[in-house]
PDB file of C-alpha atoms in Angstrom:
ATOM      1  CA  MET A  10      62.838 228.821  60.684  1.00 57.00           C
ATOM      2  CA  PRO A  11      61.310 228.428  64.127  1.00 58.00           C
ATOM      3  CA  LEU A  12      58.961 225.569  64.953  1.00 57.00           C
ATOM      4  CA  VAL A  13      55.325 226.580  65.450  1.00 59.00           C
ATOM      5  CA  CYS A  14      53.533 224.236  67.880  1.00 58.00           C
ATOM      6  CA  PRO A  15      49.835 223.326  67.517  1.00 60.00           C
ATOM      7  CA  ASP A  16      48.962 225.598  70.425  1.00 59.00           C
ATOM      8  CA  GLY A  17      50.542 228.603  68.690  1.00 58.00           C
ATOM      9  CA  ALA A  18      53.766 228.691  70.687  1.00 60.00           C
ATOM     10  CA  VAL A  19      56.963 229.426  68.827  1.00 59.00           C
ATOM     11  CA  VAL A  20      59.938 227.161  69.511  1.00 55.00           C
ATOM     12  CA  ALA A  21      63.487 228.169  68.668  1.00 58.00           C
ATOM     13  CA  TYR A  22      65.355 226.299  65.919  1.00 54.00           C
ATOM     14  CA  ALA A  23      67.763 224.752  68.436  1.00 53.00           C
ATOM     15  CA  TRP A  24      64.847 223.333  70.392  1.00 54.00           C
ATOM     16  CA  LYS A  25      63.382 222.004  67.154  1.00 55.00           C
ATOM     17  CA  ARG A  26      66.542 220.023  66.501  1.00 55.00           C
ATOM     18  CA  GLN A  27      66.550 218.713  70.067  1.00 56.00           C
ATOM     19  CA  LEU A  28      62.904 217.552  69.882  1.00 55.00           C
ATOM     20  CA  ALA A  29      63.550 215.839  66.550  1.00 58.00           C
ATOM     21  CA  GLY A  30      66.570 214.064  68.008  1.00 57.00           C
ATOM     22  CA  GLN A  31      64.558 212.830  70.995  1.00 59.00           C
ATOM     23  CA  ALA A  32      61.809 211.536  68.721  1.00 60.00           C
ATOM     24  CA  GLY A  33      64.362 209.665  66.636  1.00 57.00           C
ATOM     25  CA  ALA A  34      65.988 208.166  69.713  1.00 57.00           C
ATOM     26  CA  SER A  35      62.586 207.067  71.040  1.00 70.00           C
ATOM     27  CA  ALA A  36      61.832 205.322  67.751  1.00 71.00           C
ATOM     28  CA  VAL A  37      65.155 203.486  67.903  1.00 69.00           C
ATOM     29  CA  ASP A  38      64.521 202.425  71.504  1.00 73.00           C
ATOM     30  CA  ARG A  39      61.044 201.159  70.671  1.00 75.00           C
ATOM     31  CA  THR A  40      62.411 199.185  67.738  1.00 79.00           C
ATOM     32  CA  ARG A  41      65.160 197.699  69.913  1.00 76.00           C
ATOM     33  CA  LEU A  42      62.691 196.660  72.605  1.00 77.00           C
ATOM     34  CA  ALA A  43      60.314 195.151  70.054  1.00 79.00           C
ATOM     35  CA  LEU A  44      63.152 193.165  68.486  1.00 81.00           C
ATOM     36  CA  LYS A  45      64.263 191.918  71.905  1.00 78.00           C
ATOM     37  CA  ALA A  46      60.714 190.838  72.793  1.00 77.00           C
ATOM     38  CA  PHE A  47      60.382 189.006  69.472  1.00 81.00           C
ATOM     39  CA  THR A  48      63.700 187.223  69.997  1.00 78.00           C
ATOM     40  CA  ASP A  49      62.721 186.151  73.522  1.00 75.00           C
ATOM     41  CA  GLN A  50      59.390 184.759  72.310  1.00 75.00           C
ATOM     42  CA  LYS A  51      61.100 182.910  69.459  1.00 75.00           C
ATOM     43  CA  ARG A  52      63.588 181.295  71.846  1.00 74.00           C
ATOM     44  CA  ARG A  53      60.763 180.304  74.191  1.00 72.00           C
ATOM     45  CA  PHE A  54      58.241 178.838  71.744  1.00 71.00           C
ATOM     46  CA  PHE A  55      60.509 177.875  68.818  1.00 73.00           C
ATOM     47  CA  PRO A  56      63.795 176.794  70.409  1.00 70.00           C
ATOM     48  CA  HIS A  57      64.752 174.652  67.415  1.00 65.00           C
ATOM     49  CA  LEU A  58      65.086 177.814  65.277  1.00 67.00           C
ATOM     50  CA  ASP A  59      67.703 179.270  67.584  1.00 59.00           C
ATOM     51  CA  ASP A  60      70.687 177.258  66.345  1.00 53.00           C
ATOM     52  CA  GLU A  61      73.059 180.185  65.731  1.00 47.00           C
ATOM     53  CA  GLU A  62      75.845 180.459  68.280  1.00 43.00           C
ATOM     54  CA  ASP A  63      77.643 183.590  69.458  1.00 45.00           C
ATOM     55  CA  GLY A  64      81.414 183.820  69.705  1.00 44.00           C
ATOM     56  CA  GLU A  65      83.745 180.995  68.821  1.00 43.00           C
ATOM     57  CA  GLY A  66      81.259 178.302  69.868  1.00 43.00           C
ATOM     58  CA  THR A  67      83.714 176.082  71.716  1.00 43.00           C
ATOM     59  CA  ASP A  68      81.711 175.631  74.912  1.00 49.00           C
ATOM     60  CA  THR A  69      79.779 172.519  75.881  1.00 45.00           C
ATOM     61  CA  ALA A  70      76.393 174.029  75.023  1.00 45.00           C
ATOM     62  CA  SER A  71      77.560 174.804  71.494  1.00 47.00           C
ATOM     63  CA  LYS A  72      78.753 171.259  70.967  1.00 47.00           C
ATOM     64  CA  LYS A  73      75.457 169.939  72.305  1.00 46.00           C
ATOM     65  CA  HIS A  74      73.439 172.102  69.902  1.00 45.00           C
ATOM     66  CA  ARG A  75      75.544 171.033  66.941  1.00 47.00           C
ATOM     67  CA  ASN A  76      74.993 167.369  67.795  1.00 50.00           C
ATOM     68  CA  LEU A  77      71.197 167.713  67.989  1.00 47.00           C
ATOM     69  CA  PRO A  78      70.499 167.378  64.219  1.00 50.00           C
ATOM     70  CA  ALA A  79      72.698 164.280  64.028  1.00 48.00           C
ATOM     71  CA  LEU A  80      70.949 162.748  67.040  1.00 46.00           C
ATOM     72  CA  ALA A  81      67.539 163.488  65.544  1.00 48.00           C
ATOM     73  CA  GLU A  82      68.584 161.926  62.233  1.00 50.00           C
ATOM     74  CA  ASP A  83      69.730 158.761  64.001  1.00 49.00           C
ATOM     75  CA  ASN A  84      66.420 158.528  65.861  1.00 49.00           C
ATOM     76  CA  GLN A  85      64.492 158.899  62.618  1.00 50.00           C
ATOM     77  CA  ASP A  86      66.520 156.093  61.041  1.00 50.00           C
ATOM     78  CA  ASN A  87      65.918 153.824  64.040  1.00 49.00           C
ATOM     79  CA  LEU A  88      62.174 154.478  63.901  1.00 50.00           C
ATOM     80  CA  SER A  89      61.746 154.112  60.155  1.00 53.00           C
ATOM     81  CA  ASP A  90      59.379 151.165  60.683  1.00 57.00           C
ATOM     82  CA  CYS A  91      56.888 153.278  62.695  1.00 66.00           C
ATOM     83  CA  LYS A  92      55.311 154.931  59.687  1.00 77.00           C
ATOM     84  CA  THR A  93      51.620 154.551  60.490  1.00 89.00           C
ATOM     85  CA  LEU A  94      49.579 155.589  63.494  1.00 91.00           C
ATOM     86  CA  SER A  95      48.833 151.952  64.305  1.00 91.00           C
ATOM     87  CA  ASP A  96      52.565 151.123  64.322  1.00 90.00           C
ATOM     88  CA  VAL A  97      53.373 154.030  66.637  1.00 92.00           C
ATOM     89  CA  LEU A  98      50.671 153.134  69.164  1.00 92.00           C
ATOM     90  CA  THR A  99      51.442 149.406  69.052  1.00 90.00           C
ATOM     91  CA  ASN A 100      55.118 150.098  69.692  1.00 89.00           C
ATOM     92  CA  LEU A 101      54.249 152.477  72.541  1.00 91.00           C
ATOM     93  CA  GLU A 102      51.994 149.985  74.327  1.00 88.00           C
ATOM     94  CA  LYS A 103      54.616 147.247  74.111  1.00 89.00           C
ATOM     95  CA  GLU A 104      57.253 149.486  75.678  1.00 89.00           C
ATOM     96  CA  ILE A 105      55.128 151.142  78.401  1.00 90.00           C
ATOM     97  CA  PRO A 106      53.106 148.348  80.054  1.00 85.00           C
ATOM     98  CA  ASN A 107      51.374 150.482  82.709  1.00 89.00           C
ATOM     99  CA  LEU A 108      50.100 153.005  80.152  1.00 93.00           C
ATOM    100  CA  LYS A 109      46.507 153.086  78.927  1.00 93.00           C
ATOM    101  CA  VAL A 110      46.202 154.357  75.359  1.00 94.00           C
ATOM    102  CA  SER A 111      42.833 155.189  73.819  1.00 93.00           C
ATOM    103  CA  THR A 112      41.968 156.749  70.473  1.00 94.00           C
ATOM    104  CA  TYR A 113      38.907 158.789  69.543  1.00 95.00           C
ATOM    105  CA  GLU A 114      37.296 160.768  66.837  1.00 94.00           C
ATOM    106  CA  ARG A 115      37.126 164.423  67.789  1.00 92.00           C
ATOM    107  CA  LEU A 116      33.408 164.493  68.607  1.00 92.00           C
ATOM    108  CA  ASP A 117      33.662 161.222  70.545  1.00 93.00           C
ATOM    109  CA  TRP A 118      36.402 162.669  72.724  1.00 94.00           C
ATOM    110  CA  LEU A 119      34.277 165.700  73.603  1.00 92.00           C
ATOM    111  CA  LYS A 120      31.534 163.343  74.769  1.00 92.00           C
ATOM    112  CA  ARG A 121      34.074 161.286  76.680  1.00 92.00           C
ATOM    113  CA  ALA A 122      35.627 164.342  78.380  1.00 93.00           C
ATOM    114  CA  SER A 123      32.219 165.595  79.535  1.00 91.00           C
ATOM    115  CA  SER A 124      31.479 162.245  81.197  1.00 90.00           C
ATOM    116  CA  LEU A 125      34.869 161.837  82.900  1.00 86.00           C
ATOM    117  CA  PRO A 126      34.014 163.132  86.423  1.00 68.00           C
ATOM    118  CA  ALA A 127      31.593 160.273  87.033  1.00 49.00           C
ATOM    119  CA  SER A 128      34.088 157.612  85.968  1.00 47.00           C
ATOM    120  CA  ALA A 129      37.444 159.175  86.823  1.00 48.00           C
ATOM    121  CA  ASN A 130      37.961 157.079  89.965  1.00 45.00           C
ATOM    122  CA  ASP A 131      36.531 153.852  88.540  1.00 45.00           C
ATOM    123  CA  ASN A 132      39.015 151.076  87.912  1.00 42.00           C
ATOM    124  CA  THR A 133      36.806 149.514  85.265  1.00 38.00           C
ATOM    125  CA  MET A 134      36.400 152.420  82.903  1.00 41.00           C
ATOM    126  CA  GLU A 135      33.913 152.253  80.082  1.00 42.00           C
ATOM    127  CA  ALA A 136      35.635 151.455  76.818  1.00 40.00           C
ATOM    128  CA  PRO A 137      35.470 154.321  74.306  1.00 43.00           C
ATOM    129  CA  LYS A 138      34.301 153.942  70.770  1.00 42.00           C
ATOM    130  CA  HIS A 139      37.826 153.619  69.417  1.00 45.00           C
ATOM    131  CA  ASN A 140      39.790 152.042  72.253  1.00 49.00           C
ATOM    132  CA  PHE A 141      43.166 150.998  70.915  1.00 51.00           C
ATOM    133  CA  HIS A 142      43.366 148.042  73.300  1.00 46.00           C
ATOM    134  CA  SER A 143      40.286 146.388  71.835  1.00 38.00           C
ATOM    135  CA  THR A 144      40.297 147.327  68.169  1.00 38.00           C
ATOM    136  CA  SER A 145      42.262 144.272  67.073  1.00 36.00           C
ATOM    137  CA  ILE A 146      39.876 141.973  68.958  1.00 35.00           C
ATOM    138  CA  LEU A 147      36.464 143.484  68.347  1.00 34.00           C
ATOM    139  CA  ARG A 148      36.912 144.719  64.780  1.00 36.00           C
ATOM    140  CA  PRO A 149      37.978 142.973  61.579  1.00 37.00           C
ATOM    141  CA  ALA A 150      41.263 144.023  60.051  1.00 38.00           C
ATOM    142  CA  LEU A 151      39.750 146.187  57.326  1.00 34.00           C
ATOM    143  CA  GLN A 152      37.466 147.996  59.736  1.00 37.00           C
ATOM    144  CA  ASN A 153      40.375 148.564  62.119  1.00 39.00           C
ATOM    145  CA  VAL A 154      42.317 150.339  59.384  1.00 39.00           C
ATOM    146  CA  ALA A 155      39.290 152.500  58.622  1.00 42.00           C
ATOM    147  CA  SER A 156      38.927 153.463  62.297  1.00 83.00           C
ATOM    148  CA  MET A 157      42.607 154.427  62.497  1.00 86.00           C
ATOM    149  CA  ASP A 158      42.056 156.776  59.566  1.00 88.00           C
ATOM    150  CA  LYS A 159      39.475 158.672  61.635  1.00 91.00           C
ATOM    151  CA  VAL A 160      41.500 158.966  64.838  1.00 94.00           C
ATOM    152  CA  ALA A 161      41.909 162.618  65.785  1.00 95.00           C
ATOM    153  CA  VAL A 162      42.594 162.414  69.542  1.00 96.00           C
ATOM    154  CA  ILE A 163      44.970 160.172  71.515  1.00 96.00           C
ATOM    155  CA  GLU A 164      44.510 159.802  75.263  1.00 95.00           C
ATOM    156  CA  LEU A 165      47.464 158.721  77.398  1.00 96.00           C
ATOM    157  CA  PHE A 166      46.414 157.776  80.917  1.00 95.00           C
ATOM    158  CA  PHE A 167      48.626 156.879  83.859  1.00 95.00           C
ATOM    159  CA  PRO A 168      46.308 156.000  86.772  1.00 93.00           C
ATOM    160  CA  SER A 169      46.651 158.338  89.764  1.00 92.00           C
ATOM    161  CA  ILE A 170      49.304 160.424  87.962  1.00 95.00           C
ATOM    162  CA  PHE A 171      48.080 162.293  84.893  1.00 96.00           C
ATOM    163  CA  ARG A 172      46.048 162.226  81.701  1.00 96.00           C
ATOM    164  CA  ALA A 173      47.472 163.650  78.466  1.00 97.00           C
ATOM    165  CA  VAL A 174      45.440 164.559  75.393  1.00 97.00           C
ATOM    166  CA  VAL A 175      47.158 164.730  71.992  1.00 97.00           C
ATOM    167  CA  SER A 176      45.434 166.059  68.889  1.00 96.00           C
ATOM    168  CA  LEU A 177      46.267 164.865  65.374  1.00 95.00           C
ATOM    169  CA  HIS A 178      45.777 166.951  62.259  1.00 91.00           C
ATOM    170  CA  PRO A 179      44.748 165.676  59.807  1.00 91.00           C
ATOM    171  CA  ALA A 180      42.858 162.810  61.432  1.00 92.00           C
ATOM    172  CA  GLY A 181      44.535 159.424  61.100  1.00 91.00           C
ATOM    173  CA  SER A 182      47.975 160.927  60.480  1.00 92.00           C
ATOM    174  CA  THR A 183      51.107 160.884  62.619  1.00 93.00           C
ATOM    175  CA  ASP A 184      51.267 164.670  62.794  1.00 93.00           C
ATOM    176  CA  PRO A 185      50.599 165.962  66.329  1.00 95.00           C
ATOM    177  CA  ASP A 186      48.874 169.302  66.409  1.00 94.00           C
ATOM    178  CA  SER A 187      48.600 170.152  70.111  1.00 96.00           C
ATOM    179  CA  VAL A 188      48.932 168.572  73.550  1.00 97.00           C
ATOM    180  CA  ALA A 189      47.632 169.204  77.064  1.00 97.00           C
ATOM    181  CA  PHE A 190      48.007 167.598  80.510  1.00 97.00           C
ATOM    182  CA  PHE A 191      45.256 167.103  83.073  1.00 96.00           C
ATOM    183  CA  SER A 192      44.746 165.500  86.457  1.00 95.00           C
ATOM    184  CA  PRO A 193      43.180 162.005  86.501  1.00 94.00           C
ATOM    185  CA  ASP A 194      40.222 163.332  88.508  1.00 92.00           C
ATOM    186  CA  GLU A 195      39.378 166.142  86.093  1.00 94.00           C
ATOM    187  CA  GLY A 196      36.514 166.119  83.634  1.00 92.00           C
ATOM    188  CA  GLY A 197      34.548 168.545  81.519  1.00 92.00           C
ATOM    189  CA  SER A 198      34.271 170.141  78.106  1.00 91.00           C
ATOM    190  CA  TYR A 199      37.474 172.131  78.722  1.00 94.00           C
ATOM    191  CA  MET A 200      39.516 168.909  78.563  1.00 94.00           C
ATOM    192  CA  HIS A 201      40.919 169.005  75.049  1.00 94.00           C
ATOM    193  CA  SER A 202      44.343 169.346  73.501  1.00 94.00           C
ATOM    194  CA  ARG A 203      44.230 173.148  73.659  1.00 94.00           C
ATOM    195  CA  GLY A 204      42.538 173.325  77.055  1.00 94.00           C
ATOM    196  CA  SER A 205      43.982 174.245  80.422  1.00 94.00           C
ATOM    197  CA  SER A 206      43.874 172.241  83.628  1.00 95.00           C
ATOM    198  CA  VAL A 207      42.416 173.636  86.843  1.00 94.00           C
ATOM    199  CA  TYR A 208      45.626 172.560  88.603  1.00 94.00           C
ATOM    200  CA  HIS A 209      48.661 174.801  88.336  1.00 94.00           C
ATOM    201  CA  VAL A 210      51.133 171.925  88.104  1.00 95.00           C
ATOM    202  CA  PHE A 211      49.507 170.574  84.941  1.00 96.00           C
ATOM    203  CA  ARG A 212      49.246 174.053  83.457  1.00 95.00           C
ATOM    204  CA  GLN A 213      53.018 174.364  83.769  1.00 94.00           C
ATOM    205  CA  ILE A 214      53.548 170.962  82.157  1.00 96.00           C
ATOM    206  CA  THR A 215      51.208 171.854  79.287  1.00 96.00           C
ATOM    207  CA  GLU A 216      53.143 175.046  78.615  1.00 95.00           C
ATOM    208  CA  HIS A 217      56.407 173.104  78.615  1.00 95.00           C
ATOM    209  CA  ALA A 218      54.863 170.404  76.395  1.00 96.00           C
ATOM    210  CA  THR A 219      53.858 173.004  73.809  1.00 95.00           C
ATOM    211  CA  VAL A 220      57.486 174.051  73.443  1.00 94.00           C
ATOM    212  CA  ALA A 221      58.594 170.408  73.250  1.00 94.00           C
ATOM    213  CA  LEU A 222      56.022 169.730  70.519  1.00 95.00           C
ATOM    214  CA  GLN A 223      57.343 172.595  68.413  1.00 94.00           C
ATOM    215  CA  TYR A 224      60.864 171.236  68.858  1.00 93.00           C
ATOM    216  CA  PHE A 225      59.861 167.740  67.734  1.00 93.00           C
ATOM    217  CA  LEU A 226      57.989 169.111  64.720  1.00 92.00           C
ATOM    218  CA  GLY A 227      61.003 171.175  63.705  1.00 90.00           C
ATOM    219  CA  ILE A 228      63.890 168.785  64.385  1.00 86.00           C
ATOM    220  CA  ARG A 229      62.232 165.353  64.216  1.00 80.00           C
ATOM    221  CA  SER A 230      59.375 165.952  61.825  1.00 84.00           C
ATOM    222  CA  LYS A 231      59.217 162.355  60.583  1.00 87.00           C
ATOM    223  CA  THR A 232      59.047 160.879  64.082  1.00 90.00           C
ATOM    224  CA  ALA A 233      57.452 163.806  65.923  1.00 93.00           C
ATOM    225  CA  LEU A 234      54.490 161.794  67.241  1.00 94.00           C
ATOM    226  CA  HIS A 235      56.640 158.879  68.409  1.00 93.00           C
ATOM    227  CA  SER A 236      59.066 161.217  70.186  1.00 93.00           C
ATOM    228  CA  LEU A 237      56.278 163.281  71.735  1.00 95.00           C
ATOM    229  CA  LEU A 238      54.419 160.249  73.119  1.00 95.00           C
ATOM    230  CA  HIS A 239      57.577 158.803  74.666  1.00 94.00           C
ATOM    231  CA  TRP A 240      58.494 162.182  76.120  1.00 95.00           C
ATOM    232  CA  ILE A 241      55.014 162.406  77.669  1.00 96.00           C
ATOM    233  CA  CYS A 242      55.563 158.988  79.256  1.00 95.00           C
ATOM    234  CA  SER A 243      58.600 160.357  81.097  1.00 94.00           C
ATOM    235  CA  TYR A 244      56.115 162.178  83.360  1.00 96.00           C
ATOM    236  CA  GLN A 245      55.006 158.916  84.964  1.00 94.00           C
ATOM    237  CA  THR A 246      57.543 159.808  87.698  1.00 94.00           C
ATOM    238  CA  LEU A 247      56.052 163.283  88.165  1.00 95.00           C
ATOM    239  CA  PHE A 248      55.438 162.864  91.906  1.00 94.00           C
ATOM    240  CA  THR A 249      58.365 160.559  92.715  1.00 93.00           C
ATOM    241  CA  LYS A 250      61.413 161.774  90.762  1.00 94.00           C
ATOM    242  CA  VAL A 251      63.538 164.393  92.544  1.00 95.00           C
ATOM    243  CA  CYS A 252      65.102 167.326  90.741  1.00 95.00           C
ATOM    244  CA  ASN A 253      68.441 166.500  89.123  1.00 93.00           C
ATOM    245  CA  LYS A 254      69.873 169.908  90.064  1.00 93.00           C
ATOM    246  CA  CYS A 255      68.736 170.649  93.626  1.00 93.00           C
ATOM    247  CA  GLY A 256      67.957 167.067  94.688  1.00 94.00           C
ATOM    248  CA  ARG A 257      64.556 167.965  96.150  1.00 94.00           C
ATOM    249  CA  LEU A 258      61.100 166.728  95.227  1.00 95.00           C
ATOM    250  CA  LEU A 259      59.229 169.944  96.030  1.00 94.00           C
ATOM    251  CA  ALA A 260      60.377 173.523  95.566  1.00 93.00           C
ATOM    252  CA  MET A 261      58.826 176.976  95.641  1.00 91.00           C
ATOM    253  CA  ASP A 262      58.016 178.487  92.258  1.00 89.00           C
ATOM    254  CA  ARG A 263      58.754 182.192  92.654  1.00 87.00           C
ATOM    255  CA  GLN A 264      56.476 183.315  89.854  1.00 85.00           C
ATOM    256  CA  SER A 265      53.359 181.530  91.087  1.00 85.00           C
ATOM    257  CA  ALA A 266      54.346 181.379  94.781  1.00 89.00           C
ATOM    258  CA  LEU A 267      53.363 177.695  94.848  1.00 91.00           C
ATOM    259  CA  ILE A 268      55.228 174.563  95.899  1.00 93.00           C
ATOM    260  CA  LEU A 269      55.565 172.312  92.852  1.00 94.00           C
ATOM    261  CA  PRO A 270      57.332 169.060  91.922  1.00 95.00           C
ATOM    262  CA  PRO A 271      59.847 168.973  89.035  1.00 95.00           C
ATOM    263  CA  VAL A 272      57.540 169.755  86.099  1.00 95.00           C
ATOM    264  CA  HIS A 273      60.179 170.066  83.379  1.00 95.00           C
ATOM    265  CA  ARG A 274      61.560 167.084  81.458  1.00 94.00           C
ATOM    266  CA  PRO A 275      64.363 167.626  78.901  1.00 93.00           C
ATOM    267  CA  TYR A 276      63.281 167.083  75.312  1.00 91.00           C
ATOM    268  CA  ARG A 277      66.366 168.179  73.374  1.00 88.00           C
ATOM    269  CA  THR A 278      68.425 165.218  74.579  1.00 80.00           C
ATOM    270  CA  LEU A 279      65.589 162.673  74.365  1.00 77.00           C
ATOM    271  CA  SER A 280      66.895 159.536  72.669  1.00 68.00           C
ATOM    272  CA  VAL A 281      64.142 157.183  71.548  1.00 59.00           C
ATOM    273  CA  SER A 282      64.803 154.196  69.322  1.00 54.00           C
ATOM    274  CA  LYS A 283      62.698 151.222  68.463  1.00 49.00           C
ATOM    275  CA  HIS A 284      64.578 148.880  70.790  1.00 45.00           C
ATOM    276  CA  SER A 285      66.160 151.090  73.429  1.00 42.00           C
ATOM    277  CA  SER A 286      63.223 153.174  74.665  1.00 40.00           C
ATOM    278  CA  THR A 287      61.896 150.288  76.744  1.00 39.00           C
ATOM    279  CA  GLN A 288      64.952 150.418  78.971  1.00 39.00           C
ATOM    280  CA  SER A 289      65.095 154.213  79.133  1.00 45.00           C
ATOM    281  CA  ILE A 290      61.446 155.031  79.896  1.00 50.00           C
ATOM    282  CA  SER A 291      59.260 152.048  80.710  1.00 45.00           C
ATOM    283  CA  SER A 292      61.361 150.990  83.717  1.00 42.00           C
ATOM    284  CA  THR A 293      61.444 154.403  85.366  1.00 43.00           C
ATOM    285  CA  LEU A 294      59.196 153.381  88.225  1.00 43.00           C
ATOM    286  CA  ASP A 295      61.457 150.506  89.234  1.00 44.00           C
ATOM    287  CA  GLN A 296      64.810 152.073  88.350  1.00 44.00           C
ATOM    288  CA  GLY A 297      64.816 155.590  89.739  1.00 47.00           C
ATOM    289  CA  SER A 298      68.464 156.215  88.881  1.00 47.00           C
ATOM    290  CA  ASN A 299      67.844 155.466  85.203  1.00 55.00           C
ATOM    291  CA  ALA A 300      64.716 157.618  85.009  1.00 66.00           C
ATOM    292  CA  PRO A 301      64.684 160.588  82.621  1.00 81.00           C
ATOM    293  CA  GLU A 302      65.981 163.797  84.146  1.00 91.00           C
ATOM    294  CA  ALA A 303      63.561 166.088  85.964  1.00 94.00           C
ATOM    295  CA  TYR A 304      63.916 169.751  86.908  1.00 94.00           C
ATOM    296  CA  HIS A 305      61.993 172.404  88.786  1.00 94.00           C
ATOM    297  CA  ILE A 306      61.028 175.529  86.863  1.00 91.00           C
ATOM    298  CA  GLY A 307      63.787 177.549  88.504  1.00 90.00           C
ATOM    299  CA  CYS A 308      66.369 174.784  88.016  1.00 90.00           C
ATOM    300  CA  PHE A 309      65.645 174.161  84.330  1.00 84.00           C
ATOM    301  CA  SER A 310      67.880 175.639  81.658  1.00 74.00           C
ATOM    302  CA  ASP A 311      67.119 176.074  77.951  1.00 60.00           C
ATOM    303  CA  ASN A 312      70.357 174.261  77.150  1.00 56.00           C
ATOM    304  CA  THR A 313      69.254 171.177  79.118  1.00 56.00           C
TER     305      THR A 313
END
């Protein structure tokens, strides 16, 4: 039987078969493209789920991926004492002396962020309501525990370098929910853990940090906050550490057409233990050769 088109035209049976074949091929192509797009997004935002290897798996990258769960398990055993939020922050401050750590309730941080432009360049910054430096001095022990239970935002501040905002959900837990990077001279209501900086360099770091957070939550769930905070501290050499691949400090980003420093820090090979992280991260300003690796966007590889 011939095919009758909606406009009344009659199409021969051979043409009918050809049109049906083209429609079927188009459906297959659309499905293939959709599957490819889904796979690319999964590898980008959930790299820890992509553990399957193609081929015989005898290359260096395959061996590295197979060793990641064992490395994560060792790190979790070494950090078994950092079970509470107070323990994690105390350990972090001891290991990173030039870091300023402050904790806030969610509403208090919004007030703090809105008032940052006026005090961003002040050396003597006003202490927030839940400043981790002063809680043990100004508050009794029982009240300090209660305040830690309400902490929902952690601020990591390296003067003249960057400010990182980490959200916890639920409040008072050691479960990081989101993270964002900002310039020290920024301020406003947009400065929260899901916000975006006005500077392109910190936007790139925030995007990279989101992927790192998902990796830590998937591979190192018990020590995700501890690993994330130490990984954030590796950016204290953002404007001084040269790229480990090209050996340059600044390079052109082809996608944005901007000159940027190395904004990517490896997170898969991050090794943080209770006693060794001081030597690997806190001394990066004085020991450039021992600093964590840094890469430009074009020089960074997913296997790094």
